[in-house]
Amino acid sequence: MTRTIVASATREIIIGFDQPFCVIGERINPTGRKKLAAEMIVGNFDTVIKDALEQVAAGATMLDVNAGVTSVNPNETEPALLVRTLEIVQGLVDVPLSIDSSVTAAIEAALKVAKGRPLINSVTGEEEKLEAILPLCKKYDVPVVAISNDETGISMDPDVRFAVAKKIVERAMDYGIKPHDIVVDPLVMPIGALGDAGRQVFALLYRLRNELKVNTTCGLSNISFGLPHRHGINAGFIPMVIGAGMTSAIMNPCRPQEMEAVRAANVLNGTDQNCGSWIMTYRDHNPAGGHAAPAAAAPGASSGRRGGRAGRAGPRAEEPADAKAE
Protein backbone atom coordinates (compact mmCIF):
# COMPACT_ATOMS: atom_id res chain seq x y z
CA MET A 1 0.00 0.00 0.00
CA THR A 2 1.39 3.42 -1.01
CA ARG A 3 2.16 5.60 1.99
CA THR A 4 3.69 9.07 1.90
CA ILE A 5 5.17 10.08 5.25
CA VAL A 6 5.35 13.73 6.23
CA ALA A 7 6.30 15.03 9.65
CA SER A 8 6.82 18.04 11.87
CA ALA A 9 9.33 17.98 14.72
CA THR A 10 6.85 16.09 16.91
CA ARG A 11 4.13 14.64 14.71
CA GLU A 12 4.04 12.19 11.84
CA ILE A 13 1.25 11.99 9.25
CA ILE A 14 0.71 9.28 6.65
CA ILE A 15 -0.95 10.11 3.34
CA GLY A 16 -2.37 6.93 1.88
CA PHE A 17 -5.35 5.09 0.44
CA ASP A 18 -6.04 3.44 3.80
CA GLN A 19 -5.65 6.69 5.77
CA PRO A 20 -8.04 9.53 6.59
CA PHE A 21 -8.08 12.21 3.89
CA CYS A 22 -5.19 14.64 4.34
CA VAL A 23 -6.40 18.25 4.50
CA ILE A 24 -3.61 20.68 3.55
CA GLY A 25 -4.63 24.14 4.73
CA GLU A 26 -4.28 26.70 1.93
CA ARG A 27 -4.66 30.02 3.76
CA ILE A 28 -1.02 31.00 4.29
CA ASN A 29 -0.67 32.17 0.71
CA PRO A 30 -0.58 35.85 -0.34
CA THR A 31 -1.56 35.03 -3.93
CA GLY A 32 -4.82 36.88 -4.54
CA ARG A 33 -4.81 38.27 -0.98
CA LYS A 34 -3.57 41.84 -1.21
CA LYS A 35 -3.89 42.57 2.50
CA LEU A 36 -1.83 39.53 3.47
CA ALA A 37 0.81 40.28 0.85
CA ALA A 38 1.13 43.88 2.06
CA GLU A 39 1.51 42.71 5.66
CA MET A 40 4.18 40.15 4.85
CA ILE A 41 6.19 42.61 2.78
CA VAL A 42 6.62 44.89 5.81
CA GLY A 43 7.27 42.00 8.22
CA ASN A 44 3.80 41.86 9.77
CA PHE A 45 2.85 38.23 10.37
CA ASP A 46 -0.33 38.75 12.38
CA THR A 47 -2.56 37.25 9.70
CA VAL A 48 -0.14 34.38 9.11
CA ILE A 49 -0.30 33.54 12.82
CA LYS A 50 -4.09 33.81 12.88
CA ASP A 51 -4.48 31.65 9.78
CA ALA A 52 -2.08 28.99 11.09
CA LEU A 53 -3.87 28.62 14.40
CA GLU A 54 -7.37 28.75 12.94
CA GLN A 55 -6.67 26.16 10.25
CA VAL A 56 -5.24 23.64 12.71
CA ALA A 57 -8.12 24.24 15.12
CA ALA A 58 -10.54 23.62 12.24
CA GLY A 59 -8.94 20.26 11.49
CA ALA A 60 -6.12 20.79 8.98
CA THR A 61 -3.79 17.80 8.77
CA MET A 62 -0.98 19.90 7.25
CA LEU A 63 -0.41 23.54 6.38
CA ASP A 64 0.81 24.91 3.05
CA VAL A 65 3.22 27.84 3.49
CA ASN A 66 3.73 30.29 0.63
CA ALA A 67 5.54 33.64 0.68
CA GLY A 68 5.22 34.69 -2.96
CA VAL A 69 4.34 38.30 -2.27
CA THR A 70 5.78 39.79 -5.45
CA SER A 71 6.90 38.85 -8.94
CA VAL A 72 9.64 41.48 -8.76
CA ASN A 73 13.02 39.86 -8.06
CA PRO A 74 11.53 36.83 -6.27
CA ASN A 75 14.88 35.03 -6.36
CA GLU A 76 16.26 37.78 -4.12
CA THR A 77 13.27 38.52 -1.89
CA GLU A 78 11.40 35.26 -1.47
CA PRO A 79 13.98 32.94 0.16
CA ALA A 80 14.37 35.01 3.33
CA LEU A 81 10.65 35.74 3.60
CA LEU A 82 9.69 32.09 3.13
CA VAL A 83 12.21 31.03 5.77
CA ARG A 84 10.84 33.59 8.23
CA THR A 85 7.25 32.56 7.54
CA LEU A 86 8.07 28.87 7.88
CA GLU A 87 9.90 29.41 11.16
CA ILE A 88 6.95 31.32 12.60
CA VAL A 89 4.42 28.71 11.56
CA GLN A 90 6.38 25.68 12.75
CA GLY A 91 6.90 27.46 16.08
CA LEU A 92 3.11 27.77 16.48
CA VAL A 93 1.67 24.44 15.37
CA ASP A 94 2.76 20.81 15.40
CA VAL A 95 1.34 19.71 12.04
CA PRO A 96 3.66 18.96 9.10
CA LEU A 97 4.18 21.72 6.54
CA SER A 98 4.14 22.00 2.76
CA ILE A 99 6.82 24.33 1.38
CA ASP A 100 5.12 26.14 -1.50
CA SER A 101 7.19 28.14 -3.97
CA SER A 102 8.14 28.37 -7.63
CA VAL A 103 11.56 29.74 -6.61
CA THR A 104 14.09 26.95 -6.24
CA ALA A 105 16.37 29.01 -3.98
CA ALA A 106 13.44 29.69 -1.66
CA ILE A 107 12.55 26.00 -1.46
CA GLU A 108 16.09 25.01 -0.55
CA ALA A 109 16.43 27.82 1.98
CA ALA A 110 13.21 26.62 3.63
CA LEU A 111 14.31 22.98 3.59
CA LYS A 112 17.43 23.94 5.55
CA VAL A 113 15.35 25.24 8.47
CA ALA A 114 12.30 22.96 8.22
CA LYS A 115 11.84 20.50 11.06
CA GLY A 116 10.71 16.97 10.42
CA ARG A 117 9.83 15.89 6.89
CA PRO A 118 7.98 18.58 4.94
CA LEU A 119 6.35 18.28 1.53
CA ILE A 120 7.74 20.28 -1.40
CA ASN A 121 5.08 22.05 -3.44
CA SER A 122 5.96 21.53 -6.24
CA VAL A 123 7.62 20.17 -9.38
CA THR A 124 6.19 20.06 -12.91
CA GLY A 125 7.10 18.01 -15.97
CA GLU A 126 9.23 20.87 -17.33
CA GLU A 127 12.85 19.79 -17.73
CA GLU A 128 14.17 22.86 -15.95
CA LYS A 129 11.96 22.15 -12.93
CA LEU A 130 12.75 18.44 -12.86
CA GLU A 131 16.48 19.14 -12.85
CA ALA A 132 16.13 21.78 -10.12
CA ILE A 133 13.66 20.17 -7.71
CA LEU A 134 14.24 16.41 -7.85
CA PRO A 135 17.84 16.68 -6.59
CA LEU A 136 16.50 18.63 -3.58
CA CYS A 137 13.97 15.88 -2.86
CA LYS A 138 16.79 13.36 -2.87
CA LYS A 139 19.22 15.48 -0.88
CA TYR A 140 16.75 16.30 1.91
CA ASP A 141 14.76 13.03 1.66
CA VAL A 142 11.40 14.74 1.31
CA PRO A 143 8.29 14.03 -0.81
CA VAL A 144 7.08 16.36 -3.55
CA VAL A 145 3.85 17.40 -5.26
CA ALA A 146 4.07 16.62 -8.98
CA ILE A 147 1.86 18.87 -11.10
CA SER A 148 0.72 17.32 -14.38
CA ASN A 149 1.82 20.02 -16.80
CA ASP A 150 5.01 20.62 -18.76
CA GLU A 151 6.51 23.04 -21.29
CA THR A 152 3.37 22.72 -23.43
CA GLY A 153 1.16 24.02 -20.62
CA ILE A 154 -1.91 22.35 -19.11
CA SER A 155 -3.50 19.90 -21.50
CA MET A 156 -7.27 19.53 -21.67
CA ASP A 157 -6.68 15.87 -22.54
CA PRO A 158 -6.55 13.78 -19.33
CA ASP A 159 -4.43 11.15 -21.09
CA VAL A 160 -1.75 13.79 -21.69
CA ARG A 161 -1.87 14.84 -18.05
CA PHE A 162 -1.44 11.20 -17.02
CA ALA A 163 1.55 10.89 -19.35
CA VAL A 164 3.17 13.93 -17.74
CA ALA A 165 2.60 12.47 -14.28
CA LYS A 166 4.15 9.19 -15.40
CA LYS A 167 7.14 11.05 -16.79
CA ILE A 168 7.71 12.81 -13.46
CA VAL A 169 7.44 9.55 -11.50
CA GLU A 170 9.92 7.84 -13.83
CA ARG A 171 12.37 10.75 -13.68
CA ALA A 172 12.13 10.74 -9.90
CA MET A 173 13.02 7.05 -9.86
CA ASP A 174 16.14 7.90 -11.86
CA TYR A 175 17.18 10.00 -8.87
CA GLY A 176 16.39 7.16 -6.47
CA ILE A 177 13.10 8.72 -5.33
CA LYS A 178 10.38 6.13 -4.79
CA PRO A 179 6.84 6.59 -6.19
CA HIS A 180 5.44 6.76 -2.64
CA ASP A 181 7.23 10.11 -2.27
CA ILE A 182 5.53 11.59 -5.34
CA VAL A 183 2.09 13.11 -4.69
CA VAL A 184 0.53 13.79 -8.09
CA ASP A 185 -1.73 16.77 -8.74
CA PRO A 186 -3.79 15.74 -11.79
CA LEU A 187 -4.97 19.35 -12.21
CA VAL A 188 -8.66 19.79 -11.51
CA MET A 189 -10.28 21.95 -14.18
CA PRO A 190 -13.20 24.36 -13.49
CA ILE A 191 -16.49 22.53 -14.01
CA GLY A 192 -18.14 25.78 -15.10
CA ALA A 193 -15.82 26.00 -18.10
CA LEU A 194 -15.31 22.30 -18.80
CA GLY A 195 -18.43 20.23 -18.28
CA ASP A 196 -16.65 16.89 -17.96
CA ALA A 197 -13.95 18.18 -15.56
CA GLY A 198 -15.34 15.99 -12.78
CA ARG A 199 -15.38 12.84 -14.87
CA GLN A 200 -11.89 13.63 -16.13
CA VAL A 201 -10.36 13.79 -12.68
CA PHE A 202 -12.21 10.69 -11.47
CA ALA A 203 -10.81 8.71 -14.41
CA LEU A 204 -7.34 10.16 -13.86
CA LEU A 205 -7.38 9.24 -10.18
CA TYR A 206 -8.23 5.64 -11.03
CA ARG A 207 -5.21 5.41 -13.33
CA LEU A 208 -2.88 7.21 -10.92
CA ARG A 209 -3.84 4.88 -8.09
CA ASN A 210 -3.86 1.62 -10.04
CA GLU A 211 -1.16 2.16 -12.67
CA LEU A 212 1.33 4.54 -11.04
CA LYS A 213 0.34 3.64 -7.44
CA VAL A 214 0.88 7.19 -6.20
CA ASN A 215 -0.90 9.42 -3.75
CA THR A 216 -2.68 12.47 -5.09
CA THR A 217 -3.67 16.02 -4.25
CA CYS A 218 -5.29 19.04 -5.88
CA GLY A 219 -6.26 22.65 -5.41
CA LEU A 220 -9.78 21.67 -4.37
CA SER A 221 -11.60 24.92 -5.11
CA ASN A 222 -10.46 24.89 -8.74
CA ILE A 223 -13.52 22.76 -9.47
CA SER A 224 -15.94 25.57 -8.54
CA PHE A 225 -14.07 28.52 -10.06
CA GLY A 226 -16.41 31.09 -11.60
CA LEU A 227 -19.62 29.63 -10.13
CA PRO A 228 -21.90 31.06 -7.44
CA HIS A 229 -22.03 29.37 -4.03
CA ARG A 230 -18.65 27.76 -4.62
CA HIS A 231 -18.56 26.02 -1.25
CA GLY A 232 -21.62 23.96 -2.12
CA ILE A 233 -19.85 22.64 -5.23
CA ASN A 234 -16.66 22.02 -3.26
CA ALA A 235 -18.54 20.11 -0.54
CA GLY A 236 -20.22 17.92 -3.14
CA PHE A 237 -16.93 17.29 -4.93
CA ILE A 238 -15.04 16.18 -1.82
CA PRO A 239 -16.69 12.79 -1.15
CA MET A 240 -16.77 12.01 -4.88
CA VAL A 241 -13.07 12.70 -5.37
CA ILE A 242 -12.16 10.80 -2.20
CA GLY A 243 -14.25 7.87 -3.39
CA ALA A 244 -12.37 8.00 -6.69
CA GLY A 245 -9.05 7.66 -4.86
CA MET A 246 -7.70 11.12 -4.04
CA THR A 247 -5.78 11.08 -0.77
CA SER A 248 -5.20 14.78 0.00
CA ALA A 249 -6.20 18.27 -1.09
CA ILE A 250 -5.04 21.84 -0.65
CA MET A 251 -8.18 23.52 0.65
CA ASN A 252 -9.64 25.86 3.27
CA PRO A 253 -10.36 23.86 6.44
CA CYS A 254 -12.15 26.84 7.98
CA ARG A 255 -15.23 26.12 5.85
CA PRO A 256 -17.42 23.88 8.07
CA GLN A 257 -19.48 22.58 5.14
CA GLU A 258 -16.38 21.33 3.36
CA MET A 259 -14.77 19.85 6.46
CA GLU A 260 -18.01 18.08 7.31
CA ALA A 261 -17.87 16.49 3.85
CA VAL A 262 -14.27 15.36 4.49
CA ARG A 263 -15.15 13.81 7.84
CA ALA A 264 -18.23 12.10 6.44
CA ALA A 265 -16.20 10.68 3.54
CA ASN A 266 -13.66 9.33 6.03
CA VAL A 267 -16.47 7.56 7.90
CA LEU A 268 -17.99 6.10 4.75
CA ASN A 269 -14.61 5.18 3.29
CA GLY A 270 -13.72 3.24 6.45
CA THR A 271 -10.73 5.40 7.40
CA ASP A 272 -12.33 6.90 10.54
CA GLN A 273 -11.97 3.91 12.83
CA ASN A 274 -15.17 3.25 14.77
CA CYS A 275 -16.37 6.69 13.59
CA GLY A 276 -14.21 8.09 16.39
CA SER A 277 -13.28 11.42 14.80
CA TRP A 278 -16.86 12.02 13.65
CA ILE A 279 -18.26 11.32 17.12
CA MET A 280 -15.67 13.50 18.87
CA THR A 281 -16.34 16.38 16.49
CA TYR A 282 -20.12 16.25 16.24
CA ARG A 283 -21.37 14.62 19.43
CA ASP A 284 -22.71 18.00 20.60
CA HIS A 285 -24.16 18.87 17.20
CA ASN A 286 -27.29 20.99 17.43
CA PRO A 287 -29.21 21.12 14.13
CA ALA A 288 -31.32 24.04 15.29
CA GLY A 289 -28.48 26.18 16.49
CA GLY A 290 -25.56 25.11 14.31
CA HIS A 291 -22.92 22.63 15.30
CA ALA A 292 -20.22 22.77 17.90
CA ALA A 293 -16.77 24.01 17.03
CA PRO A 294 -14.73 21.24 15.36
CA ALA A 295 -12.27 19.36 17.48
CA ALA A 296 -8.67 20.45 17.09
CA ALA A 297 -7.48 16.98 16.11
CA ALA A 298 -6.64 16.80 12.42
CA PRO A 299 -8.75 14.28 10.48
CA GLY A 300 -5.68 12.74 8.86
CA ALA A 301 -3.64 12.41 12.03
CA SER A 302 -1.95 9.10 12.56
CA SER A 303 -0.45 7.77 15.74
CA GLY A 304 2.71 6.75 14.22
CA ARG A 305 3.55 11.14 11.01
CA ARG A 306 0.47 27.45 -4.43
CA GLY A 307 3.62 32.40 -5.73
CA GLY A 308 4.46 28.78 -6.17
CA ARG A 309 1.41 27.40 -7.92
CA ALA A 310 0.03 30.60 -9.38
CA GLY A 311 1.45 30.18 -12.85
CA ARG A 312 1.15 26.40 -12.97
CA ALA A 313 -1.98 25.07 -11.36
CA GLY A 314 -4.90 27.03 -12.72
CA PRO A 315 -7.47 29.36 -11.26
CA ARG A 316 -7.30 28.35 -7.60
CA ALA A 317 -4.03 30.17 -7.24
CA GLU A 318 -5.29 33.18 -9.18
CA GLU A 319 -8.42 33.58 -7.10
CA PRO A 320 -8.57 31.52 -3.91
CA ALA A 321 -12.05 30.79 -2.64
CA ASP A 322 -11.51 33.21 0.22
CA ALA A 323 -9.46 35.82 -1.58
CA LYS A 324 -12.04 38.52 -0.83
CA ALA A 325 -12.58 37.44 2.75
CA GLU A 326 -9.84 39.56 4.16
Coordinates of C-alpha atoms in Angstrom, one line a residue:
M1 CA 0.0 0.0 0.0
T2 CA 1.4 3.4 -1.0
R3 CA 2.2 5.6 2.0
T4 CA 3.7 9.1 1.9
I5 CA 5.2 10.1 5.2
V6 CA 5.4 13.7 6.2
A7 CA 6.3 15.0 9.7
S8 CA 6.8 18.0 11.9
A9 CA 9.3 18.0 14.7
T10 CA 6.8 16.1 16.9
R11 CA 4.1 14.6 14.7
E12 CA 4.0 12.2 11.8
I13 CA 1.3 12.0 9.3
I14 CA 0.7 9.3 6.7
I15 CA -1.0 10.1 3.3
G16 CA -2.4 6.9 1.9
F17 CA -5.4 5.1 0.4
D18 CA -6.0 3.4 3.8
Q19 CA -5.6 6.7 5.8
P20 CA -8.0 9.5 6.6
F21 CA -8.1 12.2 3.9
C22 CA -5.2 14.6 4.3
V23 CA -6.4 18.3 4.5
I24 CA -3.6 20.7 3.6
G25 CA -4.6 24.1 4.7
E26 CA -4.3 26.7 1.9
R27 CA -4.7 30.0 3.8
I28 CA -1.0 31.0 4.3
N29 CA -0.7 32.2 0.7
P30 CA -0.6 35.8 -0.3
T31 CA -1.6 35.0 -3.9
G32 CA -4.8 36.9 -4.5
R33 CA -4.8 38.3 -1.0
K34 CA -3.6 41.8 -1.2
K35 CA -3.9 42.6 2.5
L36 CA -1.8 39.5 3.5
A37 CA 0.8 40.3 0.8
A38 CA 1.1 43.9 2.1
E39 CA 1.5 42.7 5.7
M40 CA 4.2 40.2 4.8
I41 CA 6.2 42.6 2.8
V42 CA 6.6 44.9 5.8
G43 CA 7.3 42.0 8.2
N44 CA 3.8 41.9 9.8
F45 CA 2.8 38.2 10.4
D46 CA -0.3 38.7 12.4
T47 CA -2.6 37.3 9.7
V48 CA -0.1 34.4 9.1
I49 CA -0.3 33.5 12.8
K50 CA -4.1 33.8 12.9
D51 CA -4.5 31.6 9.8
A52 CA -2.1 29.0 11.1
L53 CA -3.9 28.6 14.4
E54 CA -7.4 28.8 12.9
Q55 CA -6.7 26.2 10.3
V56 CA -5.2 23.6 12.7
A57 CA -8.1 24.2 15.1
A58 CA -10.5 23.6 12.2
G59 CA -8.9 20.3 11.5
A60 CA -6.1 20.8 9.0
T61 CA -3.8 17.8 8.8
M62 CA -1.0 19.9 7.2
L63 CA -0.4 23.5 6.4
D64 CA 0.8 24.9 3.1
V65 CA 3.2 27.8 3.5
N66 CA 3.7 30.3 0.6
A67 CA 5.5 33.6 0.7
G68 CA 5.2 34.7 -3.0
V69 CA 4.3 38.3 -2.3
T70 CA 5.8 39.8 -5.4
S71 CA 6.9 38.8 -8.9
V72 CA 9.6 41.5 -8.8
N73 CA 13.0 39.9 -8.1
P74 CA 11.5 36.8 -6.3
N75 CA 14.9 35.0 -6.4
E76 CA 16.3 37.8 -4.1
T77 CA 13.3 38.5 -1.9
E78 CA 11.4 35.3 -1.5
P79 CA 14.0 32.9 0.2
A80 CA 14.4 35.0 3.3
L81 CA 10.6 35.7 3.6
L82 CA 9.7 32.1 3.1
V83 CA 12.2 31.0 5.8
R84 CA 10.8 33.6 8.2
T85 CA 7.2 32.6 7.5
L86 CA 8.1 28.9 7.9
E87 CA 9.9 29.4 11.2
I88 CA 7.0 31.3 12.6
V89 CA 4.4 28.7 11.6
Q90 CA 6.4 25.7 12.8
G91 CA 6.9 27.5 16.1
L92 CA 3.1 27.8 16.5
V93 CA 1.7 24.4 15.4
D94 CA 2.8 20.8 15.4
V95 CA 1.3 19.7 12.0
P96 CA 3.7 19.0 9.1
L97 CA 4.2 21.7 6.5
S98 CA 4.1 22.0 2.8
I99 CA 6.8 24.3 1.4
D100 CA 5.1 26.1 -1.5
S101 CA 7.2 28.1 -4.0
S102 CA 8.1 28.4 -7.6
V103 CA 11.6 29.7 -6.6
T104 CA 14.1 26.9 -6.2
A105 CA 16.4 29.0 -4.0
A106 CA 13.4 29.7 -1.7
I107 CA 12.6 26.0 -1.5
E108 CA 16.1 25.0 -0.6
A109 CA 16.4 27.8 2.0
A110 CA 13.2 26.6 3.6
L111 CA 14.3 23.0 3.6
K112 CA 17.4 23.9 5.6
V113 CA 15.3 25.2 8.5
A114 CA 12.3 23.0 8.2
K115 CA 11.8 20.5 11.1
G116 CA 10.7 17.0 10.4
R117 CA 9.8 15.9 6.9
P118 CA 8.0 18.6 4.9
L119 CA 6.4 18.3 1.5
I120 CA 7.7 20.3 -1.4
N121 CA 5.1 22.1 -3.4
S122 CA 6.0 21.5 -6.2
V123 CA 7.6 20.2 -9.4
T124 CA 6.2 20.1 -12.9
G125 CA 7.1 18.0 -16.0
E126 CA 9.2 20.9 -17.3
E127 CA 12.9 19.8 -17.7
E128 CA 14.2 22.9 -15.9
K129 CA 12.0 22.2 -12.9
L130 CA 12.8 18.4 -12.9
E131 CA 16.5 19.1 -12.8
A132 CA 16.1 21.8 -10.1
I133 CA 13.7 20.2 -7.7
L134 CA 14.2 16.4 -7.9
P135 CA 17.8 16.7 -6.6
L136 CA 16.5 18.6 -3.6
C137 CA 14.0 15.9 -2.9
K138 CA 16.8 13.4 -2.9
K139 CA 19.2 15.5 -0.9
Y140 CA 16.8 16.3 1.9
D141 CA 14.8 13.0 1.7
V142 CA 11.4 14.7 1.3
P143 CA 8.3 14.0 -0.8
V144 CA 7.1 16.4 -3.5
V145 CA 3.8 17.4 -5.3
A146 CA 4.1 16.6 -9.0
I147 CA 1.9 18.9 -11.1
S148 CA 0.7 17.3 -14.4
N149 CA 1.8 20.0 -16.8
D150 CA 5.0 20.6 -18.8
E151 CA 6.5 23.0 -21.3
T152 CA 3.4 22.7 -23.4
G153 CA 1.2 24.0 -20.6
I154 CA -1.9 22.4 -19.1
S155 CA -3.5 19.9 -21.5
M156 CA -7.3 19.5 -21.7
D157 CA -6.7 15.9 -22.5
P158 CA -6.5 13.8 -19.3
D159 CA -4.4 11.2 -21.1
V160 CA -1.7 13.8 -21.7
R161 CA -1.9 14.8 -18.1
F162 CA -1.4 11.2 -17.0
A163 CA 1.6 10.9 -19.4
V164 CA 3.2 13.9 -17.7
A165 CA 2.6 12.5 -14.3
K166 CA 4.1 9.2 -15.4
K167 CA 7.1 11.1 -16.8
I168 CA 7.7 12.8 -13.5
V169 CA 7.4 9.5 -11.5
E170 CA 9.9 7.8 -13.8
R171 CA 12.4 10.7 -13.7
A172 CA 12.1 10.7 -9.9
M173 CA 13.0 7.1 -9.9
D174 CA 16.1 7.9 -11.9
Y175 CA 17.2 10.0 -8.9
G176 CA 16.4 7.2 -6.5
I177 CA 13.1 8.7 -5.3
K178 CA 10.4 6.1 -4.8
P179 CA 6.8 6.6 -6.2
H180 CA 5.4 6.8 -2.6
D181 CA 7.2 10.1 -2.3
I182 CA 5.5 11.6 -5.3
V183 CA 2.1 13.1 -4.7
V184 CA 0.5 13.8 -8.1
D185 CA -1.7 16.8 -8.7
P186 CA -3.8 15.7 -11.8
L187 CA -5.0 19.3 -12.2
V188 CA -8.7 19.8 -11.5
M189 CA -10.3 22.0 -14.2
P190 CA -13.2 24.4 -13.5
I191 CA -16.5 22.5 -14.0
G192 CA -18.1 25.8 -15.1
A193 CA -15.8 26.0 -18.1
L194 CA -15.3 22.3 -18.8
G195 CA -18.4 20.2 -18.3
D196 CA -16.6 16.9 -18.0
A197 CA -13.9 18.2 -15.6
G198 CA -15.3 16.0 -12.8
R199 CA -15.4 12.8 -14.9
Q200 CA -11.9 13.6 -16.1
V201 CA -10.4 13.8 -12.7
F202 CA -12.2 10.7 -11.5
A203 CA -10.8 8.7 -14.4
L204 CA -7.3 10.2 -13.9
L205 CA -7.4 9.2 -10.2
Y206 CA -8.2 5.6 -11.0
R207 CA -5.2 5.4 -13.3
L208 CA -2.9 7.2 -10.9
R209 CA -3.8 4.9 -8.1
N210 CA -3.9 1.6 -10.0
E211 CA -1.2 2.2 -12.7
L212 CA 1.3 4.5 -11.0
K213 CA 0.3 3.6 -7.4
V214 CA 0.9 7.2 -6.2
N215 CA -0.9 9.4 -3.7
T216 CA -2.7 12.5 -5.1
T217 CA -3.7 16.0 -4.2
C218 CA -5.3 19.0 -5.9
G219 CA -6.3 22.7 -5.4
L220 CA -9.8 21.7 -4.4
S221 CA -11.6 24.9 -5.1
N222 CA -10.5 24.9 -8.7
I223 CA -13.5 22.8 -9.5
S224 CA -15.9 25.6 -8.5
F225 CA -14.1 28.5 -10.1
G226 CA -16.4 31.1 -11.6
L227 CA -19.6 29.6 -10.1
P228 CA -21.9 31.1 -7.4
H229 CA -22.0 29.4 -4.0
R230 CA -18.6 27.8 -4.6
H231 CA -18.6 26.0 -1.2
G232 CA -21.6 24.0 -2.1
I233 CA -19.9 22.6 -5.2
N234 CA -16.7 22.0 -3.3
A235 CA -18.5 20.1 -0.5
G236 CA -20.2 17.9 -3.1
F237 CA -16.9 17.3 -4.9
I238 CA -15.0 16.2 -1.8
P239 CA -16.7 12.8 -1.2
M240 CA -16.8 12.0 -4.9
V241 CA -13.1 12.7 -5.4
I242 CA -12.2 10.8 -2.2
G243 CA -14.3 7.9 -3.4
A244 CA -12.4 8.0 -6.7
G245 CA -9.0 7.7 -4.9
M246 CA -7.7 11.1 -4.0
T247 CA -5.8 11.1 -0.8
S248 CA -5.2 14.8 0.0
A249 CA -6.2 18.3 -1.1
I250 CA -5.0 21.8 -0.7
M251 CA -8.2 23.5 0.7
N252 CA -9.6 25.9 3.3
P253 CA -10.4 23.9 6.4
C254 CA -12.1 26.8 8.0
R255 CA -15.2 26.1 5.8
P256 CA -17.4 23.9 8.1
Q257 CA -19.5 22.6 5.1
E258 CA -16.4 21.3 3.4
M259 CA -14.8 19.8 6.5
E260 CA -18.0 18.1 7.3
A261 CA -17.9 16.5 3.8
V262 CA -14.3 15.4 4.5
R263 CA -15.2 13.8 7.8
A264 CA -18.2 12.1 6.4
A265 CA -16.2 10.7 3.5
N266 CA -13.7 9.3 6.0
V267 CA -16.5 7.6 7.9
L268 CA -18.0 6.1 4.8
N269 CA -14.6 5.2 3.3
G270 CA -13.7 3.2 6.4
T271 CA -10.7 5.4 7.4
D272 CA -12.3 6.9 10.5
Q273 CA -12.0 3.9 12.8
N274 CA -15.2 3.2 14.8
C275 CA -16.4 6.7 13.6
G276 CA -14.2 8.1 16.4
S277 CA -13.3 11.4 14.8
W278 CA -16.9 12.0 13.7
I279 CA -18.3 11.3 17.1
M280 CA -15.7 13.5 18.9
T281 CA -16.3 16.4 16.5
Y282 CA -20.1 16.3 16.2
R283 CA -21.4 14.6 19.4
D284 CA -22.7 18.0 20.6
H285 CA -24.2 18.9 17.2
N286 CA -27.3 21.0 17.4
P287 CA -29.2 21.1 14.1
A288 CA -31.3 24.0 15.3
G289 CA -28.5 26.2 16.5
G290 CA -25.6 25.1 14.3
H291 CA -22.9 22.6 15.3
A292 CA -20.2 22.8 17.9
A293 CA -16.8 24.0 17.0
P294 CA -14.7 21.2 15.4
A295 CA -12.3 19.4 17.5
A296 CA -8.7 20.5 17.1
A297 CA -7.5 17.0 16.1
A298 CA -6.6 16.8 12.4
P299 CA -8.8 14.3 10.5
G300 CA -5.7 12.7 8.9
A301 CA -3.6 12.4 12.0
S302 CA -1.9 9.1 12.6
S303 CA -0.4 7.8 15.7
G304 CA 2.7 6.8 14.2
R305 CA 3.6 11.1 11.0
R306 CA 0.5 27.5 -4.4
G307 CA 3.6 32.4 -5.7
G308 CA 4.5 28.8 -6.2
R309 CA 1.4 27.4 -7.9
A310 CA 0.0 30.6 -9.4
G311 CA 1.5 30.2 -12.8
R312 CA 1.1 26.4 -13.0
A313 CA -2.0 25.1 -11.4
G314 CA -4.9 27.0 -12.7
P315 CA -7.5 29.4 -11.3
R316 CA -7.3 28.4 -7.6
A317 CA -4.0 30.2 -7.2
E318 CA -5.3 33.2 -9.2
E319 CA -8.4 33.6 -7.1
P320 CA -8.6 31.5 -3.9
A321 CA -12.0 30.8 -2.6
D322 CA -11.5 33.2 0.2
A323 CA -9.5 35.8 -1.6
K324 CA -12.0 38.5 -0.8
A325 CA -12.6 37.4 2.8
E326 CA -9.8 39.6 4.2

